[in-house]
Amino acid sequence: MSAKTGDGLRATQPGSVPDRWREAWESFRWNVPADFNVAHWACRRWATGTDRVALHWEDESGETRTVSYLELMQASNRLSNALATLGVRGGDRVAIILPQRPETVVSYLACYQMGAIAVPLSFLFGADALEYRLQHSGARVAIVDPVTLASVAPVRGRLAQLEHVIGCAGAAGTGLLDWDALLARASPRFECAATRPADPSTIIYTSGTTGPPKGALIPHCALIGNLSGFEHSHDGFPQDGDLFWTPADWAWTGGLWDALMPTLYHGKAIVGYRGRFEPELACRLIEKYGVRNAFLVPTAIKMMMKAVPKPRDKYAIGLRTLMSGGEALGPTVFHWCREELGVTVNEIFGQTEINYIVGNSHLLWPVRPGSMGRAYPGHRIAVIDDEGREVPRGEAGDVALNRYWIDGTPDPIFFLGYWGNEAATAAKYSGDWCRTGDQASMDEDGYLWYQGRADDVFKSAGYRIGPSEIENCIVKHPAVANCAVVPTPDPTRGALVKAFVMLTPENAPSEELKESIREHVKKFLAPYQQPREIEFVPELPMTTTGKVQRKVLREREAARHSRG
């Protein structure tokens, strides 16, 4: 099956920059089958022998593995059978709390092919963050490794619905089921469920804005919806010799739907690495495995630019494509990639609910540095006002995606709704337009120019950060009376997490107390959620209804940095 038509529009001369966007956009058609299961299209159909490689994996300890599609299918079949024995049925939620490793891919495929709903949770999450998401999703099973087990163990007793925890990669403990033993007893044969395109596959949690993080319910057909952006941002992927790599967490939309699953859908191999991102390491991995296609957030590219300014002088780098997203790249980094990595970056824009909808494809239309790009074929994008009406070109408004393509076909990229939150789902829409919450203007040629967020979410080092969860954690510190979290500008990460903290009357500001608050947050949340800066204040700006005015604090920070 081809997910779309109109894909023959490829420019092959690297020096030429045609503008064939409208031709590609207008000729596009979605082709969604009556039955669609991610596990079949991303693995099972390729598992015809042992010679088709799906994954090259490396651990920071030095361990390496090469895994074929056949091995992935057999392992996922065993896990599906094991989960069924534990009572997991279609629609049940299974939490996958793992870093990049073979067991992570197997876990996704096992859930998808039995109609269960995967709940990817970052290995960076602390106990509080995991407890909320596990409780909210109603996960019956969690799959962990030794690192993530340490965060799950303290809260497991408070999760009545969490019936089983499966430990892989040597994770062991009381009441823990052993991955290897479970799979060894299970059959390597499993019949894939005949799921419909709109059946749920995944719950991915957003960062949260004015409330707790929301669980976006993603259907199986969202993989098809992602293909247009994926293929165009990687300039006609797949081509002979293509091999993908990204350091993005496979629990994050960017790692799962912008890299892992689209690569496997096309029967190509992806590189996985379990370990901390380092610029020299990135160059080594690209050279060692012959990586041709990569997804790197701007912060990672900036780190490479500073640490290895002339990468091709030291490493054999042969990138064919490079996609970037999560925050603005900037002209300086864009030009460095062209000159020193030998590749033109295609920036992209989207969000968990409606992913990969805007961006560039530099062999088909010119890249305008600083722009978000244009609507990818298959997606109808508009900039709308508060009433849901399109604003004139050049005016700022809310970037929105229509439910239907130009021929009336439903766009398969859409999420199904927020898990257990119909009100929030309804608030996302103005008629057939789904609002992103990101403000931009559109020029006469259809390029979008980012203006800022309509809410309080911000991005730091490519991570989307909501203040509410961090604030809730900080307030639990015994010395804190109230707090507000906002971004403060940073040249490397784009923004840092800053906390304005009101102390209880019996506590006085001190550097020791700042460190105590940081250590407190470190116990419960992910590293990227920790406040890099803390400022003690006697009071916080409030509305008449008692809400913190984060906008006032954001503007104060922006003004402070503009003064130098």
mmCIF file with all atom_site columns, N, CA, C and O in Angstrom, residues 192-216:
data_model
loop_
_atom_site.group_PDB
_atom_site.id
_atom_site.type_symbol
_atom_site.label_atom_id
_atom_site.label_alt_id
_atom_site.label_comp_id
_atom_site.label_asym_id
_atom_site.label_entity_id
_atom_site.label_seq_id
_atom_site.pdbx_PDB_ins_code
_atom_site.Cartn_x
_atom_site.Cartn_y
_atom_site.Cartn_z
_atom_site.occupancy
_atom_site.B_iso_or_equiv
_atom_site.pdbx_formal_charge
_atom_site.auth_seq_id
_atom_site.auth_comp_id
_atom_site.auth_asym_id
_atom_site.auth_atom_id
_atom_site.pdbx_PDB_model_num
ATOM 1   N N  . CYS A 1 192 ? -2.117 -11.071 13.971 1.00 0.00 ? 192 CYS A N  1
ATOM 2   C CA . CYS A 1 192 ? -2.282 -9.626  14.143 1.00 0.00 ? 192 CYS A CA 1
ATOM 3   C C  . CYS A 1 192 ? -3.761 -9.251  14.114 1.00 0.00 ? 192 CYS A C  1
ATOM 4   O O  . CYS A 1 192 ? -4.533 -9.735  13.275 1.00 0.00 ? 192 CYS A O  1
ATOM 5   N N  . ALA A 1 193 ? -4.166 -8.395  15.027 1.00 0.00 ? 193 ALA A N  1
ATOM 6   C CA . ALA A 1 193 ? -5.555 -7.940  15.082 1.00 0.00 ? 193 ALA A CA 1
ATOM 7   C C  . ALA A 1 193 ? -5.893 -7.101  13.855 1.00 0.00 ? 193 ALA A C  1
ATOM 8   O O  . ALA A 1 193 ? -5.068 -6.329  13.361 1.00 0.00 ? 193 ALA A O  1
ATOM 9   N N  . ALA A 1 194 ? -7.114 -7.250  13.357 1.00 0.00 ? 194 ALA A N  1
ATOM 10  C CA . ALA A 1 194 ? -7.571 -6.484  12.194 1.00 0.00 ? 194 ALA A CA 1
ATOM 11  C C  . ALA A 1 194 ? -8.140 -5.149  12.668 1.00 0.00 ? 194 ALA A C  1
ATOM 12  O O  . ALA A 1 194 ? -9.356 -4.909  12.623 1.00 0.00 ? 194 ALA A O  1
ATOM 13  N N  . THR A 1 195 ? -7.253 -4.283  13.123 1.00 0.00 ? 195 THR A N  1
ATOM 14  C CA . THR A 1 195 ? -7.703 -2.986  13.631 1.00 0.00 ? 195 THR A CA 1
ATOM 15  C C  . THR A 1 195 ? -8.094 -2.069  12.485 1.00 0.00 ? 195 THR A C  1
ATOM 16  O O  . THR A 1 195 ? -7.554 -2.143  11.379 1.00 0.00 ? 195 THR A O  1
ATOM 17  N N  . ARG A 1 196 ? -9.029 -1.172  12.774 1.00 0.00 ? 196 ARG A N  1
ATOM 18  C CA . ARG A 1 196 ? -9.420 -0.153  11.810 1.00 0.00 ? 196 ARG A CA 1
ATOM 19  C C  . ARG A 1 196 ? -8.480 1.037   11.933 1.00 0.00 ? 196 ARG A C  1
ATOM 20  O O  . ARG A 1 196 ? -7.835 1.243   12.969 1.00 0.00 ? 196 ARG A O  1
ATOM 21  N N  . PRO A 1 197 ? -8.375 1.850   10.893 1.00 0.00 ? 197 PRO A N  1
ATOM 22  C CA . PRO A 1 197 ? -7.443 2.990   10.935 1.00 0.00 ? 197 PRO A CA 1
ATOM 23  C C  . PRO A 1 197 ? -7.646 3.905   12.138 1.00 0.00 ? 197 PRO A C  1
ATOM 24  O O  . PRO A 1 197 ? -6.678 4.410   12.714 1.00 0.00 ? 197 PRO A O  1
ATOM 25  N N  . ALA A 1 198 ? -8.908 4.127   12.516 1.00 0.00 ? 198 ALA A N  1
ATOM 26  C CA . ALA A 1 198 ? -9.196 5.061   13.610 1.00 0.00 ? 198 ALA A CA 1
ATOM 27  C C  . ALA A 1 198 ? -9.206 4.402   14.983 1.00 0.00 ? 198 ALA A C  1
ATOM 28  O O  . ALA A 1 198 ? -9.530 5.057   15.975 1.00 0.00 ? 198 ALA A O  1
ATOM 29  N N  . ASP A 1 199 ? -8.842 3.127   15.066 1.00 0.00 ? 199 ASP A N  1
ATOM 30  C CA . ASP A 1 199 ? -8.721 2.497   16.378 1.00 0.00 ? 199 ASP A CA 1
ATOM 31  C C  . ASP A 1 199 ? -7.523 3.082   17.127 1.00 0.00 ? 199 ASP A C  1
ATOM 32  O O  . ASP A 1 199 ? -6.494 3.399   16.518 1.00 0.00 ? 199 ASP A O  1
ATOM 33  N N  . PRO A 1 200 ? -7.624 3.210   18.455 1.00 0.00 ? 200 PRO A N  1
ATOM 34  C CA . PRO A 1 200 ? -6.528 3.831   19.217 1.00 0.00 ? 200 PRO A CA 1
ATOM 35  C C  . PRO A 1 200 ? -5.293 2.941   19.283 1.00 0.00 ? 200 PRO A C  1
ATOM 36  O O  . PRO A 1 200 ? -5.395 1.717   19.387 1.00 0.00 ? 200 PRO A O  1
ATOM 37  N N  . SER A 1 201 ? -4.130 3.561   19.221 1.00 0.00 ? 201 SER A N  1
ATOM 38  C CA . SER A 1 201 ? -2.864 2.824   19.303 1.00 0.00 ? 201 SER A CA 1
ATOM 39  C C  . SER A 1 201 ? -1.999 3.274   20.469 1.00 0.00 ? 201 SER A C  1
ATOM 40  O O  . SER A 1 201 ? -1.282 2.463   21.063 1.00 0.00 ? 201 SER A O  1
ATOM 41  N N  . THR A 1 202 ? -2.062 4.569   20.810 1.00 0.00 ? 202 THR A N  1
ATOM 42  C CA . THR A 1 202 ? -1.082 5.147   21.726 1.00 0.00 ? 202 THR A CA 1
ATOM 43  C C  . THR A 1 202 ? -1.692 6.293   22.508 1.00 0.00 ? 202 THR A C  1
ATOM 44  O O  . THR A 1 202 ? -2.508 7.048   21.963 1.00 0.00 ? 202 THR A O  1
ATOM 45  N N  . ILE A 1 203 ? -1.295 6.435   23.766 1.00 0.00 ? 203 ILE A N  1
ATOM 46  C CA . ILE A 1 203 ? -1.582 7.656   24.535 1.00 0.00 ? 203 ILE A CA 1
ATOM 47  C C  . ILE A 1 203 ? -0.251 8.340   24.807 1.00 0.00 ? 203 ILE A C  1
ATOM 48  O O  . ILE A 1 203 ? 0.630  7.775   25.462 1.00 0.00 ? 203 ILE A O  1
ATOM 49  N N  . ILE A 1 204 ? -0.099 9.536   24.270 1.00 0.00 ? 204 ILE A N  1
ATOM 50  C CA . ILE A 1 204 ? 1.116  10.321  24.520 1.00 0.00 ? 204 ILE A CA 1
ATOM 51  C C  . ILE A 1 204 ? 0.722  11.546  25.331 1.00 0.00 ? 204 ILE A C  1
ATOM 52  O O  . ILE A 1 204 ? -0.188 12.292  24.943 1.00 0.00 ? 204 ILE A O  1
ATOM 53  N N  . TYR A 1 205 ? 1.405  11.766  26.432 1.00 0.00 ? 205 TYR A N  1
ATOM 54  C CA . TYR A 1 205 ? 1.047  12.864  27.320 1.00 0.00 ? 205 TYR A CA 1
ATOM 55  C C  . TYR A 1 205 ? 1.705  14.171  26.901 1.00 0.00 ? 205 TYR A C  1
ATOM 56  O O  . TYR A 1 205 ? 2.901  14.229  26.622 1.00 0.00 ? 205 TYR A O  1
ATOM 57  N N  . THR A 1 206 ? 0.866  15.206  26.835 1.00 0.00 ? 206 THR A N  1
ATOM 58  C CA . THR A 1 206 ? 1.355  16.546  26.545 1.00 0.00 ? 206 THR A CA 1
ATOM 59  C C  . THR A 1 206 ? 2.013  17.111  27.792 1.00 0.00 ? 206 THR A C  1
ATOM 60  O O  . THR A 1 206 ? 1.926  16.525  28.878 1.00 0.00 ? 206 THR A O  1
ATOM 61  N N  . SER A 1 207 ? 2.609  18.276  27.648 1.00 0.00 ? 207 SER A N  1
ATOM 62  C CA . SER A 1 207 ? 3.347  18.860  28.768 1.00 0.00 ? 207 SER A CA 1
ATOM 63  C C  . SER A 1 207 ? 2.439  19.481  29.811 1.00 0.00 ? 207 SER A C  1
ATOM 64  O O  . SER A 1 207 ? 2.819  19.610  30.967 1.00 0.00 ? 207 SER A O  1
ATOM 65  N N  . GLY A 1 208 ? 1.243  19.899  29.410 1.00 0.00 ? 208 GLY A N  1
ATOM 66  C CA . GLY A 1 208 ? 0.342  20.540  30.369 1.00 0.00 ? 208 GLY A CA 1
ATOM 67  C C  . GLY A 1 208 ? 0.555  22.037  30.389 1.00 0.00 ? 208 GLY A C  1
ATOM 68  O O  . GLY A 1 208 ? 1.671  22.523  30.284 1.00 0.00 ? 208 GLY A O  1
ATOM 69  N N  . THR A 1 209 ? -0.525 22.791  30.504 1.00 0.00 ? 209 THR A N  1
ATOM 70  C CA . THR A 1 209 ? -0.429 24.254  30.532 1.00 0.00 ? 209 THR A CA 1
ATOM 71  C C  . THR A 1 209 ? -1.014 24.770  31.835 1.00 0.00 ? 209 THR A C  1
ATOM 72  O O  . THR A 1 209 ? -0.324 24.925  32.816 1.00 0.00 ? 209 THR A O  1
ATOM 73  N N  . THR A 1 210 ? -2.307 25.024  31.847 1.00 0.00 ? 210 THR A N  1
ATOM 74  C CA . THR A 1 210 ? -2.941 25.528  33.074 1.00 0.00 ? 210 THR A CA 1
ATOM 75  C C  . THR A 1 210 ? -3.363 24.407  33.998 1.00 0.00 ? 210 THR A C  1
ATOM 76  O O  . THR A 1 210 ? -3.867 24.659  35.086 1.00 0.00 ? 210 THR A O  1
ATOM 77  N N  . GLY A 1 211 ? -3.200 23.165  33.578 1.00 0.00 ? 211 GLY A N  1
ATOM 78  C CA . GLY A 1 211 ? -3.589 22.028  34.402 1.00 0.00 ? 211 GLY A CA 1
ATOM 79  C C  . GLY A 1 211 ? -2.621 20.882  34.215 1.00 0.00 ? 211 GLY A C  1
ATOM 80  O O  . GLY A 1 211 ? -1.552 21.035  33.631 1.00 0.00 ? 211 GLY A O  1
ATOM 81  N N  . PRO A 1 212 ? -3.000 19.703  34.698 1.00 0.00 ? 212 PRO A N  1
ATOM 82  C CA . PRO A 1 212 ? -2.131 18.534  34.575 1.00 0.00 ? 212 PRO A CA 1
ATOM 83  C C  . PRO A 1 212 ? -1.926 18.153  33.112 1.00 0.00 ? 212 PRO A C  1
ATOM 84  O O  . PRO A 1 212 ? -2.709 18.534  32.236 1.00 0.00 ? 212 PRO A O  1
ATOM 85  N N  . PRO A 1 213 ? -0.880 17.395  32.805 1.00 0.00 ? 213 PRO A N  1
ATOM 86  C CA . PRO A 1 213 ? -0.660 16.927  31.426 1.00 0.00 ? 213 PRO A CA 1
ATOM 87  C C  . PRO A 1 213 ? -1.865 16.148  30.912 1.00 0.00 ? 213 PRO A C  1
ATOM 88  O O  . PRO A 1 213 ? -2.519 15.422  31.653 1.00 0.00 ? 213 PRO A O  1
ATOM 89  N N  . LYS A 1 214 ? -2.148 16.323  29.621 1.00 0.00 ? 214 LYS A N  1
ATOM 90  C CA . LYS A 1 214 ? -3.284 15.637  28.996 1.00 0.00 ? 214 LYS A CA 1
ATOM 91  C C  . LYS A 1 214 ? -2.774 14.484  28.144 1.00 0.00 ? 214 LYS A C  1
ATOM 92  O O  . LYS A 1 214 ? -1.722 14.584  27.506 1.00 0.00 ? 214 LYS A O  1
ATOM 93  N N  . GLY A 1 215 ? -3.546 13.396  28.105 1.00 0.00 ? 215 GLY A N  1
ATOM 94  C CA . GLY A 1 215 ? -3.174 12.228  27.316 1.00 0.00 ? 215 GLY A CA 1
ATOM 95  C C  . GLY A 1 215 ? -3.815 12.275  25.940 1.00 0.00 ? 215 GLY A C  1
ATOM 96  O O  . GLY A 1 215 ? -5.026 12.094  25.805 1.00 0.00 ? 215 GLY A O  1
ATOM 97  N N  . ALA A 1 216 ? -3.004 12.531  24.907 1.00 0.00 ? 216 ALA A N  1
ATOM 98  C CA . ALA A 1 216 ? -3.511 12.570  23.545 1.00 0.00 ? 216 ALA A CA 1
ATOM 99  C C  . ALA A 1 216 ? -3.624 11.146  23.013 1.00 0.00 ? 216 ALA A C  1
ATOM 100 O O  . ALA A 1 216 ? -2.633 10.412  22.973 1.00 0.00 ? 216 ALA A O  1
#
